[in-house]
mmCIF file of C-alpha atoms in Angstrom:
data_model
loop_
_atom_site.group_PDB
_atom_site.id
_atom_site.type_symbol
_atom_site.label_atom_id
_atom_site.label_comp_id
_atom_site.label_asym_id
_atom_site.label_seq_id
_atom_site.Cartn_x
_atom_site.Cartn_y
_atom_site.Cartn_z
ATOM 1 C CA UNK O 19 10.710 4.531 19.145
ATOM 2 C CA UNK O 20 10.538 4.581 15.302
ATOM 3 C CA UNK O 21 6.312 4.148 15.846
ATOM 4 C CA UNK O 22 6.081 6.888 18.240
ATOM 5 C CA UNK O 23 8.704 9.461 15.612
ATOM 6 C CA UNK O 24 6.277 8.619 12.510
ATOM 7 C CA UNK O 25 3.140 9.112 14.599
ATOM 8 C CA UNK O 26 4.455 12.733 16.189
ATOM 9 C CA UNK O 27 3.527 15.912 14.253
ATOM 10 C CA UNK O 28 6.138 17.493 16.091
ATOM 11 C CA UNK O 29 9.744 15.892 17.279
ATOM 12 C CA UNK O 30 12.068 17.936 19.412
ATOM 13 C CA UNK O 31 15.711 18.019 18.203
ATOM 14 C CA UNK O 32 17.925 18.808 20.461
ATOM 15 C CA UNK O 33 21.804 20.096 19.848
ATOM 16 C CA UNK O 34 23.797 17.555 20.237
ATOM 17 C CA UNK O 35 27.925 17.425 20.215
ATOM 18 C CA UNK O 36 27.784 19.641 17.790
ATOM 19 C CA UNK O 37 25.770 22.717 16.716
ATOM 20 C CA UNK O 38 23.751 20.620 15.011
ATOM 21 C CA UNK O 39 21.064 17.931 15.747
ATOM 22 C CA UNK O 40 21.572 14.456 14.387
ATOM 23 C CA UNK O 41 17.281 14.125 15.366
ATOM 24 C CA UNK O 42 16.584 16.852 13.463
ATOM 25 C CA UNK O 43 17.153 14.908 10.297
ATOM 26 C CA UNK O 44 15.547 12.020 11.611
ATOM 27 C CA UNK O 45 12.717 13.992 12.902
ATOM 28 C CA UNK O 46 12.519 15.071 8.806
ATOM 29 C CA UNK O 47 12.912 11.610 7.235
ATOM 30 C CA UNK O 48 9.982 10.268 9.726
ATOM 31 C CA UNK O 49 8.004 13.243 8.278
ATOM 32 C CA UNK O 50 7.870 15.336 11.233
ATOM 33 C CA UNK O 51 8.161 19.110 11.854
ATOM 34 C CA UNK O 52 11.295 19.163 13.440
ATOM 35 C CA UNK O 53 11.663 21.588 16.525
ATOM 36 C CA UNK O 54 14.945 22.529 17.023
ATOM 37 C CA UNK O 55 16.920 24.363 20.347
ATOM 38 C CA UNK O 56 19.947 25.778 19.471
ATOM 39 C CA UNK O 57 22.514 27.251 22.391
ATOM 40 C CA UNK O 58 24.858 29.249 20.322
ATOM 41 C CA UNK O 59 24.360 29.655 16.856
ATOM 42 C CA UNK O 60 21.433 27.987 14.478
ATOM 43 C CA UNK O 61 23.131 25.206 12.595
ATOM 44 C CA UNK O 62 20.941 24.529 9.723
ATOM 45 C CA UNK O 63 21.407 22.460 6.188
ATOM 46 C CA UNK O 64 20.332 24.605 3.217
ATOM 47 C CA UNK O 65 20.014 27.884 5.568
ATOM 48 C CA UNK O 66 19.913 30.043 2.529
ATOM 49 C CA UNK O 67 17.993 28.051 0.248
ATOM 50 C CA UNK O 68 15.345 26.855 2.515
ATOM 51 C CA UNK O 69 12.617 28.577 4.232
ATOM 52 C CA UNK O 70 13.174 26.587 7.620
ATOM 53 C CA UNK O 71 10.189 28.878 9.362
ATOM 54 C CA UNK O 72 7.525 26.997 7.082
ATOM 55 C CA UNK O 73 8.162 23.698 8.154
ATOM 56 C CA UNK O 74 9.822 23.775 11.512
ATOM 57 C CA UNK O 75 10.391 25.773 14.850
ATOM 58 C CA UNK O 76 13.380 26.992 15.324
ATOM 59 C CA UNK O 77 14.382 28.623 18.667
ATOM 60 C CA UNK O 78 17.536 29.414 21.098
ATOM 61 C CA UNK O 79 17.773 27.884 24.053
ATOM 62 C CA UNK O 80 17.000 30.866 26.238
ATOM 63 C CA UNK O 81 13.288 30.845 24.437
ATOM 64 C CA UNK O 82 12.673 26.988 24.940
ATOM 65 C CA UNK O 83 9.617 27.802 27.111
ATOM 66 C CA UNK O 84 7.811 28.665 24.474
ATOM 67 C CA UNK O 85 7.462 26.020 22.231
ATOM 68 C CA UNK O 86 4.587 25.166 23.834
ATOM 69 C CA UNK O 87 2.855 28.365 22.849
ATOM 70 C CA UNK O 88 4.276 27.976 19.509
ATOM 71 C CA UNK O 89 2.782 24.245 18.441
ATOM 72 C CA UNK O 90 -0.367 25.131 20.209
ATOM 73 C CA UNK O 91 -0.410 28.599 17.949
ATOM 74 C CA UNK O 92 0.459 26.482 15.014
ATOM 75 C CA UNK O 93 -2.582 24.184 15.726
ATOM 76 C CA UNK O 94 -4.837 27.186 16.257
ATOM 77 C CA UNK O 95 -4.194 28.225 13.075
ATOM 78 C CA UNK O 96 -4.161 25.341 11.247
ATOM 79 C CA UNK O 97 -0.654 25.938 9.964
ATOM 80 C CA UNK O 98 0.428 22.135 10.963
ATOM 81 C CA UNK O 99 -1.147 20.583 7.891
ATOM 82 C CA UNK O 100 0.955 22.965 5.748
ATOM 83 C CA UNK O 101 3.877 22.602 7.580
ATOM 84 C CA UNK O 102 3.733 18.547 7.457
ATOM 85 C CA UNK O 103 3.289 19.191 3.861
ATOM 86 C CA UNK O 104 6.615 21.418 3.139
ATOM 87 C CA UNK O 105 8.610 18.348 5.310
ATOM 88 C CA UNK O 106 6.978 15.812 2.998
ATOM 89 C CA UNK O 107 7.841 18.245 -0.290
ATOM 90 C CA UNK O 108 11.600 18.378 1.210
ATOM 91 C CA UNK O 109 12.119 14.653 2.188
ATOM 92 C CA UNK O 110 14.465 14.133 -0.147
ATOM 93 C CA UNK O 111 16.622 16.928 0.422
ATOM 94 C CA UNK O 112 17.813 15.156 3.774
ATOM 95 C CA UNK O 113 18.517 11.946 2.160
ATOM 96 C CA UNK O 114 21.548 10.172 1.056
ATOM 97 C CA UNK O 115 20.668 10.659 -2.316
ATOM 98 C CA UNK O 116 19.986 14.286 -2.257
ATOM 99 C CA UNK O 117 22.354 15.152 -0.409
ATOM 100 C CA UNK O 118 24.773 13.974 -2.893
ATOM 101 C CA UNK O 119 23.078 15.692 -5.680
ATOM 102 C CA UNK O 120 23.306 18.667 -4.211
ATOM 103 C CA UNK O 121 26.982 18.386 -3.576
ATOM 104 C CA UNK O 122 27.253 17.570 -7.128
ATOM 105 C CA UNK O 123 25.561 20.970 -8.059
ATOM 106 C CA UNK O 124 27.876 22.617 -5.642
ATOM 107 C CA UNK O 125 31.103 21.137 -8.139
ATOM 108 C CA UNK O 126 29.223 21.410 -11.316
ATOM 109 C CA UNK O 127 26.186 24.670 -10.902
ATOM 110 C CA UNK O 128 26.870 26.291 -7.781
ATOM 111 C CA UNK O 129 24.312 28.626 -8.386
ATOM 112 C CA UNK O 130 21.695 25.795 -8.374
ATOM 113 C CA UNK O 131 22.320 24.600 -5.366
ATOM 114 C CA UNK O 132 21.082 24.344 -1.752
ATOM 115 C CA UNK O 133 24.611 24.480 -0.181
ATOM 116 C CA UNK O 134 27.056 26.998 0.596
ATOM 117 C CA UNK O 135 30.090 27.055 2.279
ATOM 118 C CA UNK O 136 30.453 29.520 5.107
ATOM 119 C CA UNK O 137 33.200 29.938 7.601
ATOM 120 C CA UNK O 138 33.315 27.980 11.228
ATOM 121 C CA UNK O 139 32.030 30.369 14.048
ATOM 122 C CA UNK O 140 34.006 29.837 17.018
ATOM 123 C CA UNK O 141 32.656 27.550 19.842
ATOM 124 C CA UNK O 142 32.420 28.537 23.191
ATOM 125 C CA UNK O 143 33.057 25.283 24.209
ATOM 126 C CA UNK O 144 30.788 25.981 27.375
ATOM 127 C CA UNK O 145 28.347 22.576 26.540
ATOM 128 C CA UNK O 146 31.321 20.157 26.865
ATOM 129 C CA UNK O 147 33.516 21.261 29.988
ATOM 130 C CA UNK O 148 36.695 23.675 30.332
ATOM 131 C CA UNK O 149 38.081 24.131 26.766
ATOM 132 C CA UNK O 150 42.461 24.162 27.072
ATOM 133 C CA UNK O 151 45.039 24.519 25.048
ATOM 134 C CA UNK O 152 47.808 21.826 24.250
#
């Protein structure tokens, strides 16, 4: 599995339990562009500091049918080079170790750094059966 992730240019990542994918960042740390569906809400890391367009596909679920399009576009126009490029510049913003640091810019120079916190949007609750109340 770990031969076939390194060896992909491009590595769906699926939501998972939550809004965001867990393959996604492993998608990133193999050096892959990571092509996310999203069925609410786009959950991304660094949202506002990154440009997530350069190096990755992001799309909602209703729109899944065209990722095809959109790799094959990317190849046509010889975007994937640059794109595997921008992961590789990133890597270690979705590592242990950066992630830390950046949490430690958030406490010390919140102006330098990649996180921000933003409020909870509600959850539909739709992707994981009948939502109650206790």
């Amino acid at each position: 599995w770990k031969n076939v992730l390194r060896s992909s240019q491009f590595c769906m990542a699926i939501r998972g339990n939550s809004r965001t994918s867990f393959h996604m960042y492993e998608a990133l740390q193999a050096g892959c562009i990571p092509v996310y569906v999203y069925d609410d809400l786009p959950w991304l890391p660094y949202r506002f500091a990154l440009n997530w367009s350069a190096f990755s596909i992001i799309r909602p679920l209703r729109d899944a049918k065209s990722v095809a399009d959109d790799i094959a576009r990317i190849r046509d126009t010889n975007q994937t080079l640059p794109m595997l490029q921008e992961v590789h510049r990133l890597h270690d913003w979705f590592t242990f170790k950066g992630l830390m640091y950046q949490i430690g810019l958030l406490f010390s120079a919140p102006e330098n750094t990649g996180l921000a916190c933003q409020k909870l949007p509600p959850d539909s609750g739709a992707h994981y059966g009948t939502v109650g109340t206790v």
